[in-house]
PDB file of C-alpha atoms in Angstrom:
ATOM      1  CA  MET A  23      -0.009  -0.006  -0.008  1.00  0.00           C
ATOM      2  CA  SER A  24       3.006   2.283   0.390  1.00  0.00           C
ATOM      3  CA  ASN A  25       4.702   4.071  -2.490  1.00  0.00           C
ATOM      4  CA  GLN A  26       7.980   4.166  -0.602  1.00  0.00           C
ATOM      5  CA  GLU A  27      10.004   1.636   1.329  1.00  0.00           C
ATOM      6  CA  LYS A  28       9.275   1.263   4.974  1.00  0.00           C
ATOM      7  CA  PRO A  29      11.750   3.356   6.999  1.00  0.00           C
ATOM      8  CA  VAL A  30      13.818   1.547   9.561  1.00  0.00           C
ATOM      9  CA  ALA A  31      11.747   1.396  12.743  1.00  0.00           C
ATOM     10  CA  PRO A  32      13.618   3.053  15.594  1.00  0.00           C
ATOM     11  CA  ALA A  33      15.606   0.519  17.599  1.00  0.00           C
ATOM     12  CA  SER A  34      13.732  -0.395  20.801  1.00  0.00           C
ATOM     13  CA  ALA A  35      10.566   1.312  19.574  1.00  0.00           C
ATOM     14  CA  GLN A  36       7.315   0.262  21.221  1.00  0.00           C
ATOM     15  CA  PRO A  37       3.828   0.236  19.660  1.00  0.00           C
ATOM     16  CA  ALA A  38       2.014   3.482  20.411  1.00  0.00           C
ATOM     17  CA  GLN A  39      -1.050   3.393  22.633  1.00  0.00           C
ATOM     18  CA  ALA A  40      -3.551   1.735  20.273  1.00  0.00           C
ATOM     19  CA  GLN A  41      -6.618   3.313  21.881  1.00  0.00           C
ATOM     20  CA  TYR A  42      -5.497   6.749  20.692  1.00  0.00           C
ATOM     21  CA  PHE A  43      -4.534   5.820  17.116  1.00  0.00           C
ATOM     22  CA  THR A  44      -6.200   4.623  13.945  1.00  0.00           C
ATOM     23  CA  GLY A  45      -3.695   2.229  12.428  1.00  0.00           C
ATOM     24  CA  THR A  46      -0.291   1.353  13.877  1.00  0.00           C
ATOM     25  CA  ALA A  47       2.400   3.703  15.134  1.00  0.00           C
ATOM     26  CA  TRP A  48       5.633   3.062  17.054  1.00  0.00           C
ATOM     27  CA  VAL A  49       7.294   5.273  19.623  1.00  0.00           C
ATOM     28  CA  LYS A  50      10.900   5.285  20.799  1.00  0.00           C
ATOM     29  CA  MET A  51      11.493   7.616  23.728  1.00  0.00           C
ATOM     30  CA  LEU A  52      14.754   9.488  23.257  1.00  0.00           C
ATOM     31  CA  ALA A  53      14.324  11.393  26.533  1.00  0.00           C
ATOM     32  CA  GLY A  54      11.753   9.866  28.795  1.00  0.00           C
ATOM     33  CA  PRO A  55       9.547  11.060  31.642  1.00  0.00           C
ATOM     34  CA  GLY A  56      11.269  12.305  34.791  1.00  0.00           C
ATOM     35  CA  ASN A  57      14.403  13.617  33.085  1.00  0.00           C
ATOM     36  CA  SER A  58      15.976  16.728  34.568  1.00  0.00           C
ATOM     37  CA  THR A  59      14.616  19.110  31.916  1.00  0.00           C
ATOM     38  CA  ASP A  60      10.989  17.904  32.337  1.00  0.00           C
ATOM     39  CA  CYS A  61      10.877  17.933  28.527  1.00  0.00           C
ATOM     40  CA  THR A  62      10.380  14.561  26.898  1.00  0.00           C
ATOM     41  CA  VAL A  63      11.338  13.675  23.302  1.00  0.00           C
ATOM     42  CA  GLY A  64       9.873  10.725  21.408  1.00  0.00           C
ATOM     43  CA  ASP A  65      10.605   9.420  17.925  1.00  0.00           C
ATOM     44  CA  VAL A  66       7.246   8.441  16.408  1.00  0.00           C
ATOM     45  CA  LEU A  67       6.737   6.356  13.239  1.00  0.00           C
ATOM     46  CA  PHE A  68       3.302   6.059  11.579  1.00  0.00           C
ATOM     47  CA  GLU A  69       2.431   3.449   8.946  1.00  0.00           C
ATOM     48  CA  PRO A  70       0.575   4.747   5.854  1.00  0.00           C
ATOM     49  CA  GLY A  71      -3.002   5.711   6.823  1.00  0.00           C
ATOM     50  CA  CYS A  72      -2.167   5.913  10.538  1.00  0.00           C
ATOM     51  CA  ARG A  73      -3.117   9.008  12.501  1.00  0.00           C
ATOM     52  CA  ASN A  74      -3.707   9.795  16.130  1.00  0.00           C
ATOM     53  CA  ASN A  75      -7.048  10.897  17.623  1.00  0.00           C
ATOM     54  CA  TRP A  76      -7.997  14.519  18.004  1.00  0.00           C
ATOM     55  CA  HIS A  77      -6.177  15.681  21.144  1.00  0.00           C
ATOM     56  CA  SER A  78      -4.515  18.607  22.917  1.00  0.00           C
ATOM     57  CA  HIS A  79      -1.546  19.229  25.233  1.00  0.00           C
ATOM     58  CA  PRO A  80      -1.821  21.451  28.301  1.00  0.00           C
ATOM     59  CA  HIS A  81       1.691  22.884  27.700  1.00  0.00           C
ATOM     60  CA  GLY A  82       1.857  22.467  23.932  1.00  0.00           C
ATOM     61  CA  GLN A  83       4.107  20.274  21.800  1.00  0.00           C
ATOM     62  CA  LEU A  84       6.639  20.652  18.967  1.00  0.00           C
ATOM     63  CA  LEU A  85       6.967  18.277  16.017  1.00  0.00           C
ATOM     64  CA  VAL A  86      10.116  18.005  13.866  1.00  0.00           C
ATOM     65  CA  VAL A  87       9.528  15.845  10.797  1.00  0.00           C
ATOM     66  CA  THR A  88      12.350  13.352  10.096  1.00  0.00           C
ATOM     67  CA  SER A  89      11.040  11.215   7.211  1.00  0.00           C
ATOM     68  CA  GLY A  90       8.113  10.520   4.936  1.00  0.00           C
ATOM     69  CA  THR A  91       4.986  12.605   4.358  1.00  0.00           C
ATOM     70  CA  GLY A  92       2.207  13.414   6.798  1.00  0.00           C
ATOM     71  CA  TYR A  93      -0.442  15.834   7.866  1.00  0.00           C
ATOM     72  CA  TYR A  94      -1.052  18.171  10.799  1.00  0.00           C
ATOM     73  CA  GLN A  95      -4.533  19.632  11.288  1.00  0.00           C
ATOM     74  CA  GLU A  96      -6.007  21.906  13.919  1.00  0.00           C
ATOM     75  CA  LYS A  97      -9.755  21.736  14.509  1.00  0.00           C
ATOM     76  CA  GLY A  98     -11.582  23.909  11.996  1.00  0.00           C
ATOM     77  CA  GLN A  99      -8.433  24.666   9.981  1.00  0.00           C
ATOM     78  CA  PRO A 100      -7.020  23.312   6.711  1.00  0.00           C
ATOM     79  CA  ALA A 101      -4.527  20.489   7.100  1.00  0.00           C
ATOM     80  CA  ARG A 102      -0.823  21.182   6.595  1.00  0.00           C
ATOM     81  CA  LEU A 103       1.209  18.760   4.469  1.00  0.00           C
ATOM     82  CA  LEU A 104       4.492  17.905   6.227  1.00  0.00           C
ATOM     83  CA  ARG A 105       7.859  16.812   4.852  1.00  0.00           C
ATOM     84  CA  PRO A 106      11.278  16.197   6.433  1.00  0.00           C
ATOM     85  CA  GLY A 107      12.657  19.287   8.165  1.00  0.00           C
ATOM     86  CA  ASP A 108       9.241  20.841   8.702  1.00  0.00           C
ATOM     87  CA  THR A 109       8.495  21.917  12.256  1.00  0.00           C
ATOM     88  CA  VAL A 110       5.109  22.395  13.893  1.00  0.00           C
ATOM     89  CA  VAL A 111       4.550  24.468  17.040  1.00  0.00           C
ATOM     90  CA  ILE A 112       1.341  23.285  18.736  1.00  0.00           C
ATOM     91  CA  ALA A 113       0.041  25.851  21.194  1.00  0.00           C
ATOM     92  CA  PRO A 114      -1.287  24.738  24.569  1.00  0.00           C
ATOM     93  CA  GLU A 115      -4.853  23.373  24.526  1.00  0.00           C
ATOM     94  CA  VAL A 116      -5.223  23.553  20.724  1.00  0.00           C
ATOM     95  CA  VAL A 117      -7.176  20.505  19.483  1.00  0.00           C
ATOM     96  CA  HIS A 118      -5.410  18.804  16.566  1.00  0.00           C
ATOM     97  CA  TRP A 119      -4.244  15.520  15.040  1.00  0.00           C
ATOM     98  CA  HIS A 120      -1.175  14.356  13.090  1.00  0.00           C
ATOM     99  CA  GLY A 121      -0.267  11.279  11.125  1.00  0.00           C
ATOM    100  CA  ALA A 122       0.872   9.764   7.857  1.00  0.00           C
ATOM    101  CA  THR A 123      -0.663  10.312   4.440  1.00  0.00           C
ATOM    102  CA  ALA A 124      -2.691   7.416   3.075  1.00  0.00           C
ATOM    103  CA  THR A 125       0.210   6.181   0.984  1.00  0.00           C
ATOM    104  CA  ASP A 126       3.454   7.117   2.772  1.00  0.00           C
ATOM    105  CA  TRP A 127       5.201   6.300   5.995  1.00  0.00           C
ATOM    106  CA  PHE A 128       5.784   9.284   8.275  1.00  0.00           C
ATOM    107  CA  ALA A 129       8.109   9.969  11.201  1.00  0.00           C
ATOM    108  CA  HIS A 130       8.554  12.933  13.504  1.00  0.00           C
ATOM    109  CA  LEU A 131      10.142  13.844  16.778  1.00  0.00           C
ATOM    110  CA  ALA A 132       7.551  14.847  19.374  1.00  0.00           C
ATOM    111  CA  ILE A 133       8.859  17.328  21.950  1.00  0.00           C
ATOM    112  CA  ASN A 134       6.819  17.813  25.124  1.00  0.00           C
ATOM    113  CA  PRO A 135       7.781  20.678  27.434  1.00  0.00           C
ATOM    114  CA  SER A 136       6.637  20.557  31.082  1.00  0.00           C
ATOM    115  CA  ALA A 137       5.689  16.905  30.533  1.00  0.00           C
ATOM    116  CA  SER A 138       5.088  16.171  34.193  1.00  0.00           C
ATOM    117  CA  GLN A 139       2.664  19.062  34.555  1.00  0.00           C
ATOM    118  CA  GLY A 140      -0.192  17.655  32.515  1.00  0.00           C
ATOM    119  CA  ALA A 141      -1.019  14.703  30.274  1.00  0.00           C
ATOM    120  CA  PRO A 142      -2.461  14.991  26.752  1.00  0.00           C
ATOM    121  CA  VAL A 143      -6.254  15.273  26.560  1.00  0.00           C
ATOM    122  CA  TRP A 144      -7.405  12.554  24.144  1.00  0.00           C
ATOM    123  CA  LEU A 145     -10.643  13.001  22.203  1.00  0.00           C
ATOM    124  CA  GLU A 146     -12.481  11.148  19.435  1.00  0.00           C
ATOM    125  CA  PRO A 147     -10.790   9.402  16.458  1.00  0.00           C
ATOM    126  CA  VAL A 148     -10.285  11.249  13.161  1.00  0.00           C
ATOM    127  CA  THR A 149     -12.964   9.659  11.042  1.00  0.00           C
ATOM    128  CA  ASP A 150     -12.245   8.192   7.635  1.00  0.00           C
ATOM    129  CA  ALA A 151     -14.290  11.031   6.123  1.00  0.00           C
ATOM    130  CA  GLU A 152     -12.240  13.697   7.952  1.00  0.00           C
ATOM    131  CA  TYR A 153      -9.015  11.913   7.001  1.00  0.00           C
ATOM    132  CA  GLN A 154      -9.884  11.486   3.353  1.00  0.00           C
ATOM    133  CA  ALA A 155     -11.011  15.109   3.110  1.00  0.00           C
ATOM    134  CA  VAL A 156      -7.470  16.414   3.728  1.00  0.00           C
ATOM    135  CA  HIS A 157      -5.911  14.417   0.886  1.00  0.00           C
TER     136      HIS A 157
ATOM    137  CA  MET B  19      40.461  18.350   6.715  1.00  0.00           C
ATOM    138  CA  SER B  20      37.256  16.327   6.861  1.00  0.00           C
ATOM    139  CA  ASN B  21      37.035  12.631   6.246  1.00  0.00           C
ATOM    140  CA  GLN B  22      33.441  12.942   5.140  1.00  0.00           C
ATOM    141  CA  GLU B  23      31.625  15.234   2.775  1.00  0.00           C
ATOM    142  CA  LYS B  24      30.241  18.410   4.209  1.00  0.00           C
ATOM    143  CA  PRO B  25      26.554  17.946   5.069  1.00  0.00           C
ATOM    144  CA  VAL B  26      24.099  20.273   3.441  1.00  0.00           C
ATOM    145  CA  ALA B  27      23.958  23.399   5.619  1.00  0.00           C
ATOM    146  CA  PRO B  28      20.410  23.987   6.800  1.00  0.00           C
ATOM    147  CA  ALA B  29      18.547  26.345   4.484  1.00  0.00           C
ATOM    148  CA  SER B  30      18.441  29.829   5.950  1.00  0.00           C
ATOM    149  CA  ALA B  31      21.023  28.924   8.610  1.00  0.00           C
ATOM    150  CA  GLN B  32      22.912  31.793  10.240  1.00  0.00           C
ATOM    151  CA  PRO B  33      26.466  31.720  11.609  1.00  0.00           C
ATOM    152  CA  ALA B  34      26.427  30.940  15.334  1.00  0.00           C
ATOM    153  CA  GLN B  35      27.545  33.635  17.776  1.00  0.00           C
ATOM    154  CA  ALA B  36      31.300  33.619  17.097  1.00  0.00           C
ATOM    155  CA  GLN B  37      32.252  34.835  20.554  1.00  0.00           C
ATOM    156  CA  TYR B  38      30.978  31.601  22.101  1.00  0.00           C
ATOM    157  CA  PHE B  39      32.541  29.161  19.605  1.00  0.00           C
ATOM    158  CA  THR B  40      35.988  27.994  18.535  1.00  0.00           C
ATOM    159  CA  GLY B  41      35.663  27.483  14.780  1.00  0.00           C
ATOM    160  CA  THR B  42      32.524  28.009  12.747  1.00  0.00           C
ATOM    161  CA  ALA B  43      29.008  26.739  13.429  1.00  0.00           C
ATOM    162  CA  TRP B  44      25.672  27.532  11.808  1.00  0.00           C
ATOM    163  CA  VAL B  45      22.225  27.676  13.436  1.00  0.00           C
ATOM    164  CA  LYS B  46      18.832  27.421  11.810  1.00  0.00           C
ATOM    165  CA  MET B  47      15.980  28.055  14.261  1.00  0.00           C
ATOM    166  CA  LEU B  48      13.155  25.591  13.638  1.00  0.00           C
ATOM    167  CA  ALA B  49      11.049  27.056  16.455  1.00  0.00           C
ATOM    168  CA  GLY B  50      12.254  30.470  17.563  1.00  0.00           C
ATOM    169  CA  PRO B  51      11.948  32.583  20.695  1.00  0.00           C
ATOM    170  CA  GLY B  52       8.484  33.673  21.752  1.00  0.00           C
ATOM    171  CA  ASN B  53       6.643  30.655  20.383  1.00  0.00           C
ATOM    172  CA  SER B  54       3.608  29.469  22.327  1.00  0.00           C
ATOM    173  CA  THR B  55       5.404  26.511  23.965  1.00  0.00           C
ATOM    174  CA  ASP B  56       8.308  28.668  25.257  1.00  0.00           C
ATOM    175  CA  CYS B  57      10.540  25.822  24.004  1.00  0.00           C
ATOM    176  CA  THR B  58      12.905  26.732  21.180  1.00  0.00           C
ATOM    177  CA  VAL B  59      14.463  24.247  18.732  1.00  0.00           C
ATOM    178  CA  GLY B  60      17.568  24.997  16.667  1.00  0.00           C
ATOM    179  CA  ASP B  61      19.387  22.919  14.053  1.00  0.00           C
ATOM    180  CA  VAL B  62      23.130  23.421  14.706  1.00  0.00           C
ATOM    181  CA  LEU B  63      25.926  22.423  12.309  1.00  0.00           C
ATOM    182  CA  PHE B  64      29.595  22.412  13.445  1.00  0.00           C
ATOM    183  CA  GLU B  65      32.563  22.255  11.059  1.00  0.00           C
ATOM    184  CA  PRO B  66      35.320  19.760  11.999  1.00  0.00           C
ATOM    185  CA  GLY B  67      37.202  21.007  15.055  1.00  0.00           C
ATOM    186  CA  CYS B  68      34.409  23.432  16.038  1.00  0.00           C
ATOM    187  CA  ARG B  69      33.054  23.393  19.577  1.00  0.00           C
ATOM    188  CA  ASN B  70      31.236  25.846  21.785  1.00  0.00           C
ATOM    189  CA  ASN B  71      32.596  27.362  25.002  1.00  0.00           C
ATOM    190  CA  TRP B  72      31.961  25.836  28.374  1.00  0.00           C
ATOM    191  CA  HIS B  73      28.455  26.945  29.332  1.00  0.00           C
ATOM    192  CA  SER B  74      25.255  26.040  31.203  1.00  0.00           C
ATOM    193  CA  HIS B  75      21.509  26.460  30.806  1.00  0.00           C
ATOM    194  CA  PRO B  76      19.291  27.567  33.701  1.00  0.00           C
ATOM    195  CA  HIS B  77      16.495  25.198  32.605  1.00  0.00           C
ATOM    196  CA  GLY B  78      18.640  22.543  30.872  1.00  0.00           C
ATOM    197  CA  GLN B  79      18.771  21.514  27.229  1.00  0.00           C
ATOM    198  CA  LEU B  80      18.313  18.412  25.086  1.00  0.00           C
ATOM    199  CA  LEU B  81      20.451  17.480  22.075  1.00  0.00           C
ATOM    200  CA  VAL B  82      19.357  15.035  19.356  1.00  0.00           C
ATOM    201  CA  VAL B  83      22.211  14.171  16.981  1.00  0.00           C
ATOM    202  CA  THR B  84      21.213  14.241  13.303  1.00  0.00           C
ATOM    203  CA  SER B  85      24.503  13.735  11.420  1.00  0.00           C
ATOM    204  CA  GLY B  86      28.262  13.348  11.769  1.00  0.00           C
ATOM    205  CA  THR B  87      30.331  12.666  14.863  1.00  0.00           C
ATOM    206  CA  GLY B  88      30.811  14.881  17.895  1.00  0.00           C
ATOM    207  CA  TYR B  89      31.470  15.101  21.589  1.00  0.00           C
ATOM    208  CA  TYR B  90      29.594  16.156  24.720  1.00  0.00           C
ATOM    209  CA  GLN B  91      31.503  16.718  27.903  1.00  0.00           C
ATOM    210  CA  GLU B  92      30.440  17.843  31.368  1.00  0.00           C
ATOM    211  CA  LYS B  93      33.045  19.551  33.552  1.00  0.00           C
ATOM    212  CA  GLY B  94      35.151  16.949  35.328  1.00  0.00           C
ATOM    213  CA  GLN B  95      33.648  14.022  33.406  1.00  0.00           C
ATOM    214  CA  PRO B  96      34.853  11.915  30.461  1.00  0.00           C
ATOM    215  CA  ALA B  97      33.593  13.104  27.074  1.00  0.00           C
ATOM    216  CA  ARG B  98      30.821  11.173  25.352  1.00  0.00           C
ATOM    217  CA  LEU B  99      31.223  10.328  21.642  1.00  0.00           C
ATOM    218  CA  LEU B 100      27.984  11.107  19.798  1.00  0.00           C
ATOM    219  CA  ARG B 101      26.532   9.674  16.573  1.00  0.00           C
ATOM    220  CA  PRO B 102      23.203  10.164  14.746  1.00  0.00           C
ATOM    221  CA  GLY B 103      20.223   9.217  16.897  1.00  0.00           C
ATOM    222  CA  ASP B 104      22.042   9.772  20.171  1.00  0.00           C
ATOM    223  CA  THR B 105      20.272  12.044  22.643  1.00  0.00           C
ATOM    224  CA  VAL B 106      21.790  14.059  25.496  1.00  0.00           C
ATOM    225  CA  VAL B 107      19.810  15.375  28.450  1.00  0.00           C
ATOM    226  CA  ILE B 108      21.668  18.332  29.950  1.00  0.00           C
ATOM    227  CA  ALA B 109      20.480  19.098  33.470  1.00  0.00           C
ATOM    228  CA  PRO B 110      19.933  22.702  34.558  1.00  0.00           C
ATOM    229  CA  GLU B 111      23.123  24.575  35.532  1.00  0.00           C
ATOM    230  CA  VAL B 112      25.498  21.747  34.539  1.00  0.00           C
ATOM    231  CA  VAL B 113      28.652  23.191  32.923  1.00  0.00           C
ATOM    232  CA  HIS B 114      29.447  21.450  29.623  1.00  0.00           C
ATOM    233  CA  TRP B 115      30.468  21.854  25.987  1.00  0.00           C
ATOM    234  CA  HIS B 116      29.577  20.117  22.710  1.00  0.00           C
ATOM    235  CA  GLY B 117      30.946  20.140  19.204  1.00  0.00           C
ATOM    236  CA  ALA B 118      32.378  18.218  16.281  1.00  0.00           C
ATOM    237  CA  THR B 119      35.308  15.854  16.369  1.00  0.00           C
ATOM    238  CA  ALA B 120      38.548  17.130  14.881  1.00  0.00           C
ATOM    239  CA  THR B 121      37.900  15.376  11.561  1.00  0.00           C
ATOM    240  CA  ASP B 122      34.111  15.157  11.065  1.00  0.00           C
ATOM    241  CA  TRP B 123      31.222  17.520  10.603  1.00  0.00           C
ATOM    242  CA  PHE B 124      28.545  17.277  13.308  1.00  0.00           C
ATOM    243  CA  ALA B 125      24.897  18.369  13.514  1.00  0.00           C
ATOM    244  CA  HIS B 126      22.345  18.205  16.299  1.00  0.00           C
ATOM    245  CA  LEU B 127      18.995  19.632  17.248  1.00  0.00           C
ATOM    246  CA  ALA B 128      19.196  21.794  20.381  1.00  0.00           C
ATOM    247  CA  ILE B 129      15.967  21.866  22.394  1.00  0.00           C
ATOM    248  CA  ASN B 130      15.602  24.616  25.009  1.00  0.00           C
ATOM    249  CA  PRO B 131      12.662  24.366  27.421  1.00  0.00           C
ATOM    250  CA  SER B 132      11.535  27.539  29.241  1.00  0.00           C
ATOM    251  CA  ALA B 133      13.695  29.537  26.846  1.00  0.00           C
ATOM    252  CA  SER B 134      12.337  32.917  27.919  1.00  0.00           C
ATOM    253  CA  GLN B 135      13.054  32.230  31.577  1.00  0.00           C
ATOM    254  CA  GLY B 136      16.842  32.437  31.407  1.00  0.00           C
ATOM    255  CA  ALA B 137      19.674  32.744  28.896  1.00  0.00           C
ATOM    256  CA  PRO B 138      22.652  30.373  28.718  1.00  0.00           C
ATOM    257  CA  VAL B 139      25.587  31.255  30.967  1.00  0.00           C
ATOM    258  CA  TRP B 140      28.693  31.376  28.715  1.00  0.00           C
ATOM    259  CA  LEU B 141      32.109  30.665  30.208  1.00  0.00           C
ATOM    260  CA  GLU B 142      35.668  30.249  28.885  1.00  0.00           C
ATOM    261  CA  PRO B 143      36.581  28.537  25.571  1.00  0.00           C
ATOM    262  CA  VAL B 144      37.469  24.828  25.530  1.00  0.00           C
ATOM    263  CA  THR B 145      41.244  24.991  25.103  1.00  0.00           C
ATOM    264  CA  ASP B 146      43.036  23.055  22.382  1.00  0.00           C
ATOM    265  CA  ALA B 147      44.561  20.899  25.165  1.00  0.00           C
ATOM    266  CA  GLU B 148      41.119  20.104  26.620  1.00  0.00           C
ATOM    267  CA  TYR B 149      39.747  19.416  23.157  1.00  0.00           C
ATOM    268  CA  GLN B 150      42.629  17.206  22.049  1.00  0.00           C
ATOM    269  CA  ALA B 151      42.484  15.252  25.305  1.00  0.00           C
ATOM    270  CA  VAL B 152      39.012  13.869  24.518  1.00  0.00           C
ATOM    271  CA  HIS B 153      40.053  12.410  21.170  1.00  0.00           C
TER     272      HIS B 153
END
């Protein structure tokens, strides 16, 4: 189903929390919870078609795209097509989703400042209609 | 002087602040000061032999290595050799330096939580003797 080769999954990556994703994603924590900066960094890989649910972060999040092609969409806004090197600044409490395009793998770093001070707020899945509409 | 080809300098990169570096480095801000997460992200490229001065960060910093070979050293500790994918968590107020090896280019993302709440504290240059000793 992919028009590109599967990227190498990060060594020691774990499947992402399935209840918050449509499709399969893997996460390797590069800097985990409880580190001295209170900023966590994860390397996230999405298979084609995979996206996370609508959600928000109490202290925001930054994404740095490392491979493939994906989308970022804030509620009520057009989606943004993402390629390697692109960076997304997600403001606190803004409802959004991110994930791969239907045909490509997608990987980004997810940077979470003040990680101990509030967990993501997970909402409903991105429906197939919502997902197909951005393509 | 390099045993590998020069990586592509980040588009729109600027020379790093020369007074805090030995040799030349370039910085492209991926998420600059004043963004809604108060966490900045820069893409930093060091030429072979280039390193920054001893310094510390009031709220710490994270490095994610993206290409080449470099070193990270905390004051009084052995240096750590860094390769792509390696991550360094730098605790608040810990005095350290980072930079390329003598023969390779080196690039990392520098992630700065709570960036508006305190600037780095810059100290003396890493001497040639200190630098050569880690090789």
